[in-house]
């Protein structure tokens, strides 16, 4: 709703977008309240002659309120953030599909270990990450060189990728099929051609995915060509 295209592509993205909307709403309420108080103070207590306004020491109820209310807001925001992000981190033990993501300067490789299919991006062609609609997918991420960050805006989620380390997360892909050219990016500055680390995302029906996977496995390691 507040975040522009592409639409949320996973069930978890819907949750995270809700969290985002709560953040924006609370920020707006707090912002309007603070600006309102500032404007009130400017007008109500503006300088009138040389006399000082009445000086006040301590106001326990007000001090308790302006400590407790922000604290409660922060605790609440932390709780909803923690809950929705943990859903991605934990996943279940038996995902429908595993995708091995290898980031390198300056492109991506997507491997589907159960079938042997691999898609590699090149300087002249963005790779395409193809996912089956309605499936639970575990991403297993590592880097061949420096720190990168795997970001599909439609996931409303990004994850840093480290050399010599494997990180995982899991999402449930939504039921809607669609193609999102060049929508995936590297979100961590990683050198000269960092800005070229785009990849496309395509979500297809399960049967079509199986066909694509079989074709890809036969073709071996082939560069993407839609860039
Ligand atoms: Cu990168």
PDB file of N, CA and C in Angstrom, residues 108-209:
ATOM      1  N   UNK A 108      25.333 -12.642 -10.029  1.00  0.00           N
ATOM      2  CA  UNK A 108      24.739 -13.665  -9.169  1.00  0.00           C
ATOM      3  C   UNK A 108      24.729 -15.016  -9.863  1.00  0.00           C
ATOM      4  N   UNK A 109      24.784 -16.064  -9.036  1.00  0.00           N
ATOM      5  CA  UNK A 109      24.542 -17.410  -9.555  1.00  0.00           C
ATOM      6  C   UNK A 109      23.442 -18.039  -8.716  1.00  0.00           C
ATOM      7  N   UNK A 110      22.430 -18.567  -9.410  1.00  0.00           N
ATOM      8  CA  UNK A 110      21.335 -19.249  -8.713  1.00  0.00           C
ATOM      9  C   UNK A 110      21.401 -20.735  -9.043  1.00  0.00           C
ATOM     10  N   UNK A 111      21.542 -21.561  -8.016  1.00  0.00           N
ATOM     11  CA  UNK A 111      21.610 -23.000  -8.230  1.00  0.00           C
ATOM     12  C   UNK A 111      20.399 -23.686  -7.613  1.00  0.00           C
ATOM     13  N   UNK A 112      19.912 -24.703  -8.307  1.00  0.00           N
ATOM     14  CA  UNK A 112      18.790 -25.507  -7.803  1.00  0.00           C
ATOM     15  C   UNK A 112      19.346 -26.898  -7.551  1.00  0.00           C
ATOM     16  N   UNK A 113      19.883 -27.141  -6.336  1.00  0.00           N
ATOM     17  CA  UNK A 113      20.686 -28.344  -6.088  1.00  0.00           C
ATOM     18  C   UNK A 113      19.943 -29.655  -6.333  1.00  0.00           C
ATOM     19  N   UNK A 114      18.614 -29.674  -6.153  1.00  0.00           N
ATOM     20  CA  UNK A 114      17.903 -30.946  -6.320  1.00  0.00           C
ATOM     21  C   UNK A 114      17.864 -31.393  -7.779  1.00  0.00           C
ATOM     22  N   UNK A 115      18.006 -30.443  -8.719  1.00  0.00           N
ATOM     23  CA  UNK A 115      17.932 -30.808 -10.132  1.00  0.00           C
ATOM     24  C   UNK A 115      19.240 -30.565 -10.869  1.00  0.00           C
ATOM     25  N   UNK A 116      20.150 -29.841 -10.263  1.00  0.00           N
ATOM     26  CA  UNK A 116      21.413 -29.541 -10.934  1.00  0.00           C
ATOM     27  C   UNK A 116      21.349 -28.336 -11.855  1.00  0.00           C
ATOM     28  N   UNK A 117      20.204 -27.663 -11.921  1.00  0.00           N
ATOM     29  CA  UNK A 117      20.089 -26.493 -12.787  1.00  0.00           C
ATOM     30  C   UNK A 117      20.827 -25.304 -12.166  1.00  0.00           C
ATOM     31  N   UNK A 118      21.458 -24.513 -13.035  1.00  0.00           N
ATOM     32  CA  UNK A 118      22.184 -23.336 -12.566  1.00  0.00           C
ATOM     33  C   UNK A 118      21.951 -22.174 -13.525  1.00  0.00           C
ATOM     34  N   UNK A 119      21.805 -20.992 -12.973  1.00  0.00           N
ATOM     35  CA  UNK A 119      21.687 -19.786 -13.794  1.00  0.00           C
ATOM     36  C   UNK A 119      22.772 -18.823 -13.327  1.00  0.00           C
ATOM     37  N   UNK A 120      23.582 -18.349 -14.270  1.00  0.00           N
ATOM     38  CA  UNK A 120      24.668 -17.438 -13.910  1.00  0.00           C
ATOM     39  C   UNK A 120      24.511 -16.125 -14.656  1.00  0.00           C
ATOM     40  N   UNK A 121      24.625 -15.028 -13.949  1.00  0.00           N
ATOM     41  CA  UNK A 121      24.577 -13.727 -14.590  1.00  0.00           C
ATOM     42  C   UNK A 121      25.933 -13.351 -15.146  1.00  0.00           C
ATOM     43  N   UNK A 122      25.924 -12.554 -16.205  1.00  0.00           N
ATOM     44  CA  UNK A 122      27.172 -12.051 -16.776  1.00  0.00           C
ATOM     45  C   UNK A 122      27.087 -10.532 -16.848  1.00  0.00           C
ATOM     46  N   UNK A 123      28.187  -9.915 -17.267  1.00  0.00           N
ATOM     47  CA  UNK A 123      28.210  -8.463 -17.373  1.00  0.00           C
ATOM     48  C   UNK A 123      27.169  -7.969 -18.373  1.00  0.00           C
ATOM     49  N   UNK A 124      26.817  -8.818 -19.352  1.00  0.00           N
ATOM     50  CA  UNK A 124      25.897  -8.356 -20.388  1.00  0.00           C
ATOM     51  C   UNK A 124      24.491  -8.928 -20.238  1.00  0.00           C
ATOM     52  N   UNK A 125      24.281  -9.851 -19.295  1.00  0.00           N
ATOM     53  CA  UNK A 125      22.944 -10.426 -19.183  1.00  0.00           C
ATOM     54  C   UNK A 125      22.563 -10.699 -17.745  1.00  0.00           C
ATOM     55  N   UNK A 126      21.480 -10.083 -17.304  1.00  0.00           N
ATOM     56  CA  UNK A 126      21.018 -10.339 -15.943  1.00  0.00           C
ATOM     57  C   UNK A 126      20.498 -11.767 -15.839  1.00  0.00           C
ATOM     58  N   UNK A 127      20.786 -12.459 -14.750  1.00  0.00           N
ATOM     59  CA  UNK A 127      20.204 -13.785 -14.566  1.00  0.00           C
ATOM     60  C   UNK A 127      18.753 -13.659 -14.116  1.00  0.00           C
ATOM     61  N   UNK A 128      18.005 -14.739 -14.313  1.00  0.00           N
ATOM     62  CA  UNK A 128      16.607 -14.729 -13.893  1.00  0.00           C
ATOM     63  C   UNK A 128      16.405 -15.776 -12.804  1.00  0.00           C
ATOM     64  N   UNK A 129      15.886 -15.324 -11.686  1.00  0.00           N
ATOM     65  CA  UNK A 129      15.551 -16.227 -10.588  1.00  0.00           C
ATOM     66  C   UNK A 129      14.105 -16.663 -10.790  1.00  0.00           C
ATOM     67  N   UNK A 130      13.916 -17.951 -11.093  1.00  0.00           N
ATOM     68  CA  UNK A 130      12.564 -18.453 -11.348  1.00  0.00           C
ATOM     69  C   UNK A 130      12.097 -19.235 -10.129  1.00  0.00           C
ATOM     70  N   UNK A 131      10.887 -18.926  -9.670  1.00  0.00           N
ATOM     71  CA  UNK A 131      10.351 -19.557  -8.462  1.00  0.00           C
ATOM     72  C   UNK A 131       8.943 -20.073  -8.728  1.00  0.00           C
ATOM     73  N   UNK A 132       8.591 -21.210  -8.115  1.00  0.00           N
ATOM     74  CA  UNK A 132       7.236 -21.739  -8.286  1.00  0.00           C
ATOM     75  C   UNK A 132       6.244 -21.045  -7.344  1.00  0.00           C
ATOM     76  N   UNK A 133       5.084 -20.685  -7.883  1.00  0.00           N
ATOM     77  CA  UNK A 133       4.050 -20.039  -7.068  1.00  0.00           C
ATOM     78  C   UNK A 133       3.571 -20.997  -5.982  1.00  0.00           C
ATOM     79  N   UNK A 134       3.319 -20.462  -4.802  1.00  0.00           N
ATOM     80  CA  UNK A 134       2.735 -21.257  -3.725  1.00  0.00           C
ATOM     81  C   UNK A 134       3.697 -22.193  -3.018  1.00  0.00           C
ATOM     82  N   UNK A 135       4.994 -22.103  -3.318  1.00  0.00           N
ATOM     83  CA  UNK A 135       5.955 -23.034  -2.719  1.00  0.00           C
ATOM     84  C   UNK A 135       6.704 -22.374  -1.567  1.00  0.00           C
ATOM     85  N   UNK A 136       7.135 -23.213  -0.603  1.00  0.00           N
ATOM     86  CA  UNK A 136       8.047 -22.700   0.417  1.00  0.00           C
ATOM     87  C   UNK A 136       9.465 -22.863  -0.113  1.00  0.00           C
ATOM     88  N   UNK A 137      10.228 -21.778  -0.088  1.00  0.00           N
ATOM     89  CA  UNK A 137      11.560 -21.776  -0.694  1.00  0.00           C
ATOM     90  C   UNK A 137      12.593 -21.357   0.337  1.00  0.00           C
ATOM     91  N   UNK A 138      13.633 -22.191   0.461  1.00  0.00           N
ATOM     92  CA  UNK A 138      14.742 -21.815   1.331  1.00  0.00           C
ATOM     93  C   UNK A 138      15.872 -21.271   0.474  1.00  0.00           C
ATOM     94  N   UNK A 139      16.357 -20.081   0.834  1.00  0.00           N
ATOM     95  CA  UNK A 139      17.507 -19.501   0.159  1.00  0.00           C
ATOM     96  C   UNK A 139      18.740 -19.749   1.006  1.00  0.00           C
ATOM     97  N   UNK A 140      19.778 -20.272   0.356  1.00  0.00           N
ATOM     98  CA  UNK A 140      21.043 -20.531   1.023  1.00  0.00           C
ATOM     99  C   UNK A 140      22.077 -19.635   0.349  1.00  0.00           C
ATOM    100  N   UNK A 141      22.592 -18.659   1.101  1.00  0.00           N
ATOM    101  CA  UNK A 141      23.351 -17.576   0.475  1.00  0.00           C
ATOM    102  C   UNK A 141      24.814 -17.598   0.887  1.00  0.00           C
ATOM    103  N   UNK A 142      25.699 -17.419  -0.105  1.00  0.00           N
ATOM    104  CA  UNK A 142      27.105 -17.232   0.225  1.00  0.00           C
ATOM    105  C   UNK A 142      27.750 -16.332  -0.822  1.00  0.00           C
ATOM    106  N   UNK A 143      28.949 -15.843  -0.504  1.00  0.00           N
ATOM    107  CA  UNK A 143      29.643 -14.941  -1.419  1.00  0.00           C
ATOM    108  C   UNK A 143      30.978 -15.535  -1.824  1.00  0.00           C
ATOM    109  N   UNK A 144      31.383 -15.280  -3.082  1.00  0.00           N
ATOM    110  CA  UNK A 144      32.667 -15.781  -3.567  1.00  0.00           C
ATOM    111  C   UNK A 144      33.799 -14.810  -3.256  1.00  0.00           C
ATOM    112  N   UNK A 145      33.476 -13.579  -2.854  1.00  0.00           N
ATOM    113  CA  UNK A 145      34.554 -12.613  -2.660  1.00  0.00           C
ATOM    114  C   UNK A 145      34.307 -11.655  -1.485  1.00  0.00           C
ATOM    115  N   UNK A 146      33.490 -10.645  -1.688  1.00  0.00           N
ATOM    116  CA  UNK A 146      33.295  -9.625  -0.648  1.00  0.00           C
ATOM    117  C   UNK A 146      31.852  -9.684  -0.132  1.00  0.00           C
ATOM    118  N   UNK A 147      31.514  -8.793   0.773  1.00  0.00           N
ATOM    119  CA  UNK A 147      30.156  -8.773   1.309  1.00  0.00           C
ATOM    120  C   UNK A 147      29.193  -8.168   0.283  1.00  0.00           C
ATOM    121  N   UNK A 148      28.128  -8.891   0.001  1.00  0.00           N
ATOM    122  CA  UNK A 148      27.040  -8.396  -0.840  1.00  0.00           C
ATOM    123  C   UNK A 148      25.752  -8.453  -0.008  1.00  0.00           C
ATOM    124  N   UNK A 149      24.645  -8.045  -0.621  1.00  0.00           N
ATOM    125  CA  UNK A 149      23.370  -8.159   0.070  1.00  0.00           C
ATOM    126  C   UNK A 149      22.275  -8.499  -0.930  1.00  0.00           C
ATOM    127  N   UNK A 150      21.543  -9.556  -0.627  1.00  0.00           N
ATOM    128  CA  UNK A 150      20.521 -10.094  -1.527  1.00  0.00           C
ATOM    129  C   UNK A 150      19.198  -9.390  -1.239  1.00  0.00           C
ATOM    130  N   UNK A 151      18.717  -8.659  -2.242  1.00  0.00           N
ATOM    131  CA  UNK A 151      17.495  -7.899  -2.005  1.00  0.00           C
ATOM    132  C   UNK A 151      16.527  -8.023  -3.172  1.00  0.00           C
ATOM    133  N   UNK A 152      15.364  -8.604  -2.873  1.00  0.00           N
ATOM    134  CA  UNK A 152      14.244  -8.589  -3.808  1.00  0.00           C
ATOM    135  C   UNK A 152      13.192  -7.691  -3.162  1.00  0.00           C
ATOM    136  N   UNK A 153      12.987  -6.484  -3.697  1.00  0.00           N
ATOM    137  CA  UNK A 153      12.036  -5.574  -3.045  1.00  0.00           C
ATOM    138  C   UNK A 153      10.662  -6.203  -2.820  1.00  0.00           C
ATOM    139  N   UNK A 154      10.241  -7.087  -3.712  1.00  0.00           N
ATOM    140  CA  UNK A 154       8.955  -7.767  -3.549  1.00  0.00           C
ATOM    141  C   UNK A 154       8.909  -8.675  -2.326  1.00  0.00           C
ATOM    142  N   UNK A 155      10.076  -9.038  -1.789  1.00  0.00           N
ATOM    143  CA  UNK A 155      10.121  -9.828  -0.556  1.00  0.00           C
ATOM    144  C   UNK A 155      10.013  -8.935   0.674  1.00  0.00           C
ATOM    145  N   UNK A 156      10.197  -7.632   0.484  1.00  0.00           N
ATOM    146  CA  UNK A 156      10.229  -6.670   1.601  1.00  0.00           C
ATOM    147  C   UNK A 156      11.277  -7.087   2.642  1.00  0.00           C
ATOM    148  N   UNK A 157      12.389  -7.645   2.151  1.00  0.00           N
ATOM    149  CA  UNK A 157      13.366  -8.250   3.049  1.00  0.00           C
ATOM    150  C   UNK A 157      14.699  -8.322   2.323  1.00  0.00           C
ATOM    151  N   UNK A 158      15.777  -8.022   3.024  1.00  0.00           N
ATOM    152  CA  UNK A 158      17.089  -8.235   2.424  1.00  0.00           C
ATOM    153  C   UNK A 158      18.013  -8.897   3.426  1.00  0.00           C
ATOM    154  N   UNK A 159      19.032  -9.571   2.893  1.00  0.00           N
ATOM    155  CA  UNK A 159      19.912 -10.309   3.775  1.00  0.00           C
ATOM    156  C   UNK A 159      21.348 -10.158   3.279  1.00  0.00           C
ATOM    157  N   UNK A 160      22.263  -9.772   4.180  1.00  0.00           N
ATOM    158  CA  UNK A 160      23.673  -9.654   3.806  1.00  0.00           C
ATOM    159  C   UNK A 160      24.266 -11.029   3.508  1.00  0.00           C
ATOM    160  N   UNK A 161      25.254 -11.027   2.617  1.00  0.00           N
ATOM    161  CA  UNK A 161      25.905 -12.274   2.201  1.00  0.00           C
ATOM    162  C   UNK A 161      27.403 -12.144   2.449  1.00  0.00           C
ATOM    163  N   UNK A 162      27.979 -13.139   3.142  1.00  0.00           N
ATOM    164  CA  UNK A 162      29.379 -13.043   3.537  1.00  0.00           C
ATOM    165  C   UNK A 162      30.211 -14.143   2.886  1.00  0.00           C
ATOM    166  N   UNK A 163      31.467 -13.806   2.501  1.00  0.00           N
ATOM    167  CA  UNK A 163      32.355 -14.855   1.986  1.00  0.00           C
ATOM    168  C   UNK A 163      32.684 -15.842   3.103  1.00  0.00           C
ATOM    169  N   UNK A 164      32.749 -17.120   2.745  1.00  0.00           N
ATOM    170  CA  UNK A 164      33.122 -18.142   3.715  1.00  0.00           C
ATOM    171  C   UNK A 164      32.051 -18.443   4.740  1.00  0.00           C
ATOM    172  N   UNK A 165      30.841 -17.996   4.471  1.00  0.00           N
ATOM    173  CA  UNK A 165      29.761 -18.163   5.447  1.00  0.00           C
ATOM    174  C   UNK A 165      28.472 -18.437   4.674  1.00  0.00           C
ATOM    175  N   UNK A 166      27.630 -19.311   5.202  1.00  0.00           N
ATOM    176  CA  UNK A 166      26.351 -19.556   4.533  1.00  0.00           C
ATOM    177  C   UNK A 166      25.220 -19.085   5.431  1.00  0.00           C
ATOM    178  N   UNK A 167      24.361 -18.248   4.866  1.00  0.00           N
ATOM    179  CA  UNK A 167      23.203 -17.754   5.610  1.00  0.00           C
ATOM    180  C   UNK A 167      21.948 -18.268   4.917  1.00  0.00           C
ATOM    181  N   UNK A 168      20.923 -18.547   5.691  1.00  0.00           N
ATOM    182  CA  UNK A 168      19.694 -19.030   5.062  1.00  0.00           C
ATOM    183  C   UNK A 168      18.495 -18.218   5.542  1.00  0.00           C
ATOM    184  N   UNK A 169      17.488 -18.195   4.701  1.00  0.00           N
ATOM    185  CA  UNK A 169      16.179 -17.714   5.138  1.00  0.00           C
ATOM    186  C   UNK A 169      15.131 -18.407   4.287  1.00  0.00           C
ATOM    187  N   UNK A 170      13.897 -18.372   4.745  1.00  0.00           N
ATOM    188  CA  UNK A 170      12.858 -19.113   4.034  1.00  0.00           C
ATOM    189  C   UNK A 170      11.594 -18.276   3.888  1.00  0.00           C
ATOM    190  N   UNK A 171      10.993 -18.360   2.708  1.00  0.00           N
ATOM    191  CA  UNK A 171       9.745 -17.630   2.462  1.00  0.00           C
ATOM    192  C   UNK A 171       8.724 -18.555   1.806  1.00  0.00           C
ATOM    193  N   UNK A 172       7.463 -18.166   1.911  1.00  0.00           N
ATOM    194  CA  UNK A 172       6.398 -18.849   1.183  1.00  0.00           C
ATOM    195  C   UNK A 172       5.986 -17.959   0.023  1.00  0.00           C
ATOM    196  N   UNK A 173       6.315 -18.408  -1.191  1.00  0.00           N
ATOM    197  CA  UNK A 173       6.006 -17.612  -2.379  1.00  0.00           C
ATOM    198  C   UNK A 173       4.492 -17.550  -2.557  1.00  0.00           C
ATOM    199  N   UNK A 174       3.981 -16.374  -2.914  1.00  0.00           N
ATOM    200  CA  UNK A 174       2.543 -16.190  -3.090  1.00  0.00           C
ATOM    201  C   UNK A 174       2.011 -16.940  -4.305  1.00  0.00           C
ATOM    202  N   UNK A 175       0.692 -16.934  -4.462  1.00  0.00           N
ATOM    203  CA  UNK A 175       0.057 -17.699  -5.539  1.00  0.00           C
ATOM    204  C   UNK A 175       0.079 -16.967  -6.881  1.00  0.00           C
ATOM    205  N   UNK A 176       0.375 -15.669  -6.862  1.00  0.00           N
ATOM    206  CA  UNK A 176       0.313 -14.904  -8.110  1.00  0.00           C
ATOM    207  C   UNK A 176       1.570 -15.102  -8.941  1.00  0.00           C
ATOM    208  N   UNK A 177       1.381 -15.421 -10.222  1.00  0.00           N
ATOM    209  CA  UNK A 177       2.525 -15.514 -11.115  1.00  0.00           C
ATOM    210  C   UNK A 177       2.816 -14.129 -11.676  1.00  0.00           C
ATOM    211  N   UNK A 178       4.054 -13.939 -12.115  1.00  0.00           N
ATOM    212  CA  UNK A 178       4.398 -12.635 -12.674  1.00  0.00           C
ATOM    213  C   UNK A 178       5.883 -12.534 -12.942  1.00  0.00           C
ATOM    214  N   UNK A 179       6.240 -11.550 -13.754  1.00  0.00           N
ATOM    215  CA  UNK A 179       7.632 -11.353 -14.127  1.00  0.00           C
ATOM    216  C   UNK A 179       8.077  -9.963 -13.680  1.00  0.00           C
ATOM    217  N   UNK A 180       9.217  -9.905 -13.016  1.00  0.00           N
ATOM    218  CA  UNK A 180       9.694  -8.630 -12.476  1.00  0.00           C
ATOM    219  C   UNK A 180      11.130  -8.410 -12.944  1.00  0.00           C
ATOM    220  N   UNK A 181      11.283  -7.908 -14.181  1.00  0.00           N
ATOM    221  CA  UNK A 181      12.616  -7.787 -14.776  1.00  0.00           C
ATOM    222  C   UNK A 181      13.516  -6.845 -13.976  1.00  0.00           C
ATOM    223  N   UNK A 182      14.734  -7.297 -13.751  1.00  0.00           N
ATOM    224  CA  UNK A 182      15.779  -6.480 -13.118  1.00  0.00           C
ATOM    225  C   UNK A 182      15.358  -5.919 -11.766  1.00  0.00           C
ATOM    226  N   UNK A 183      14.401  -6.580 -11.094  1.00  0.00           N
ATOM    227  CA  UNK A 183      13.921  -6.003  -9.831  1.00  0.00           C
ATOM    228  C   UNK A 183      14.803  -6.392  -8.651  1.00  0.00           C
ATOM    229  N   UNK A 184      15.576  -7.491  -8.777  1.00  0.00           N
ATOM    230  CA  UNK A 184      16.475  -7.876  -7.690  1.00  0.00           C
ATOM    231  C   UNK A 184      17.774  -7.096  -7.779  1.00  0.00           C
ATOM    232  N   UNK A 185      18.347  -6.770  -6.620  1.00  0.00           N
ATOM    233  CA  UNK A 185      19.582  -5.983  -6.617  1.00  0.00           C
ATOM    234  C   UNK A 185      20.516  -6.449  -5.508  1.00  0.00           C
ATOM    235  N   UNK A 186      21.777  -5.992  -5.613  1.00  0.00           N
ATOM    236  CA  UNK A 186      22.705  -6.101  -4.494  1.00  0.00           C
ATOM    237  C   UNK A 186      22.546  -4.822  -3.683  1.00  0.00           C
ATOM    238  N   UNK A 187      22.302  -4.972  -2.385  1.00  0.00           N
ATOM    239  CA  UNK A 187      22.016  -3.809  -1.548  1.00  0.00           C
ATOM    240  C   UNK A 187      23.201  -3.434  -0.664  1.00  0.00           C
ATOM    241  N   UNK A 188      24.389  -3.946  -0.998  1.00  0.00           N
ATOM    242  CA  UNK A 188      25.573  -3.602  -0.214  1.00  0.00           C
ATOM    243  C   UNK A 188      26.656  -3.186  -1.200  1.00  0.00           C
ATOM    244  N   UNK A 189      27.142  -1.939  -1.091  1.00  0.00           N
ATOM    245  CA  UNK A 189      28.145  -1.475  -2.050  1.00  0.00           C
ATOM    246  C   UNK A 189      29.338  -2.424  -2.035  1.00  0.00           C
ATOM    247  N   UNK A 190      29.672  -2.986  -3.214  1.00  0.00           N
ATOM    248  CA  UNK A 190      30.652  -4.070  -3.251  1.00  0.00           C
ATOM    249  C   UNK A 190      31.712  -3.852  -4.315  1.00  0.00           C
ATOM    250  N   UNK A 191      31.884  -2.614  -4.768  1.00  0.00           N
ATOM    251  CA  UNK A 191      32.944  -2.354  -5.733  1.00  0.00           C
ATOM    252  C   UNK A 191      32.428  -1.661  -6.982  1.00  0.00           C
ATOM    253  N   UNK A 192      33.320  -1.600  -7.984  1.00  0.00           N
ATOM    254  CA  UNK A 192      33.108  -0.779  -9.181  1.00  0.00           C
ATOM    255  C   UNK A 192      31.757  -1.011  -9.855  1.00  0.00           C
ATOM    256  N   UNK A 193      31.420  -2.275 -10.109  1.00  0.00           N
ATOM    257  CA  UNK A 193      30.200  -2.559 -10.870  1.00  0.00           C
ATOM    258  C   UNK A 193      29.049  -3.038  -9.986  1.00  0.00           C
ATOM    259  N   UNK A 194      29.082  -2.611  -8.738  1.00  0.00           N
ATOM    260  CA  UNK A 194      27.998  -2.932  -7.794  1.00  0.00           C
ATOM    261  C   UNK A 194      26.623  -2.652  -8.400  1.00  0.00           C
ATOM    262  N   UNK A 195      26.525  -1.519  -9.103  1.00  0.00           N
ATOM    263  CA  UNK A 195      25.226  -1.102  -9.652  1.00  0.00           C
ATOM    264  C   UNK A 195      24.734  -2.015 -10.766  1.00  0.00           C
ATOM    265  N   UNK A 196      25.609  -2.910 -11.254  1.00  0.00           N
ATOM    266  CA  UNK A 196      25.172  -3.809 -12.329  1.00  0.00           C
ATOM    267  C   UNK A 196      24.666  -5.147 -11.791  1.00  0.00           C
ATOM    268  N   UNK A 197      24.631  -5.280 -10.459  1.00  0.00           N
ATOM    269  CA  UNK A 197      24.222  -6.567  -9.885  1.00  0.00           C
ATOM    270  C   UNK A 197      22.699  -6.711  -9.805  1.00  0.00           C
ATOM    271  N   UNK A 198      22.049  -6.502 -10.947  1.00  0.00           N
ATOM    272  CA  UNK A 198      20.603  -6.727 -10.999  1.00  0.00           C
ATOM    273  C   UNK A 198      20.317  -8.185 -11.342  1.00  0.00           C
ATOM    274  N   UNK A 199      19.147  -8.636 -10.970  1.00  0.00           N
ATOM    275  CA  UNK A 199      18.643  -9.907 -11.489  1.00  0.00           C
ATOM    276  C   UNK A 199      17.130  -9.812 -11.599  1.00  0.00           C
ATOM    277  N   UNK A 200      16.585 -10.637 -12.492  1.00  0.00           N
ATOM    278  CA  UNK A 200      15.140 -10.627 -12.693  1.00  0.00           C
ATOM    279  C   UNK A 200      14.494 -11.700 -11.837  1.00  0.00           C
ATOM    280  N   UNK A 201      13.245 -11.490 -11.516  1.00  0.00           N
ATOM    281  CA  UNK A 201      12.495 -12.472 -10.736  1.00  0.00           C
ATOM    282  C   UNK A 201      11.247 -12.849 -11.535  1.00  0.00           C
ATOM    283  N   UNK A 202      11.010 -14.157 -11.662  1.00  0.00           N
ATOM    284  CA  UNK A 202       9.796 -14.606 -12.358  1.00  0.00           C
ATOM    285  C   UNK A 202       9.147 -15.699 -11.529  1.00  0.00           C
ATOM    286  N   UNK A 203       7.876 -15.524 -11.254  1.00  0.00           N
ATOM    287  CA  UNK A 203       7.129 -16.528 -10.496  1.00  0.00           C
ATOM    288  C   UNK A 203       6.153 -17.206 -11.451  1.00  0.00           C
ATOM    289  N   UNK A 204       6.271 -18.540 -11.529  1.00  0.00           N
ATOM    290  CA  UNK A 204       5.466 -19.297 -12.491  1.00  0.00           C
ATOM    291  C   UNK A 204       4.677 -20.378 -11.761  1.00  0.00           C
ATOM    292  N   UNK A 205       3.663 -20.914 -12.446  1.00  0.00           N
ATOM    293  CA  UNK A 205       2.875 -22.007 -11.869  1.00  0.00           C
ATOM    294  C   UNK A 205       3.772 -23.227 -11.669  1.00  0.00           C
ATOM    295  N   UNK A 206       3.389 -24.078 -10.719  1.00  0.00           N
ATOM    296  CA  UNK A 206       4.243 -25.211 -10.334  1.00  0.00           C
ATOM    297  C   UNK A 206       4.621 -26.085 -11.531  1.00  0.00           C
ATOM    298  N   UNK A 207       3.643 -26.407 -12.399  1.00  0.00           N
ATOM    299  CA  UNK A 207       3.923 -27.293 -13.537  1.00  0.00           C
ATOM    300  C   UNK A 207       4.917 -26.642 -14.493  1.00  0.00           C
ATOM    301  N   UNK A 208       4.713 -25.346 -14.725  1.00  0.00           N
ATOM    302  CA  UNK A 208       5.622 -24.625 -15.619  1.00  0.00           C
ATOM    303  C   UNK A 208       7.022 -24.579 -15.021  1.00  0.00           C
ATOM    304  N   UNK A 209       7.085 -24.459 -13.701  1.00  0.00           N
ATOM    305  CA  UNK A 209       8.386 -24.439 -13.031  1.00  0.00           C
ATOM    306  C   UNK A 209       9.126 -25.752 -13.253  1.00  0.00           C
TER     307      UNK A 209
END
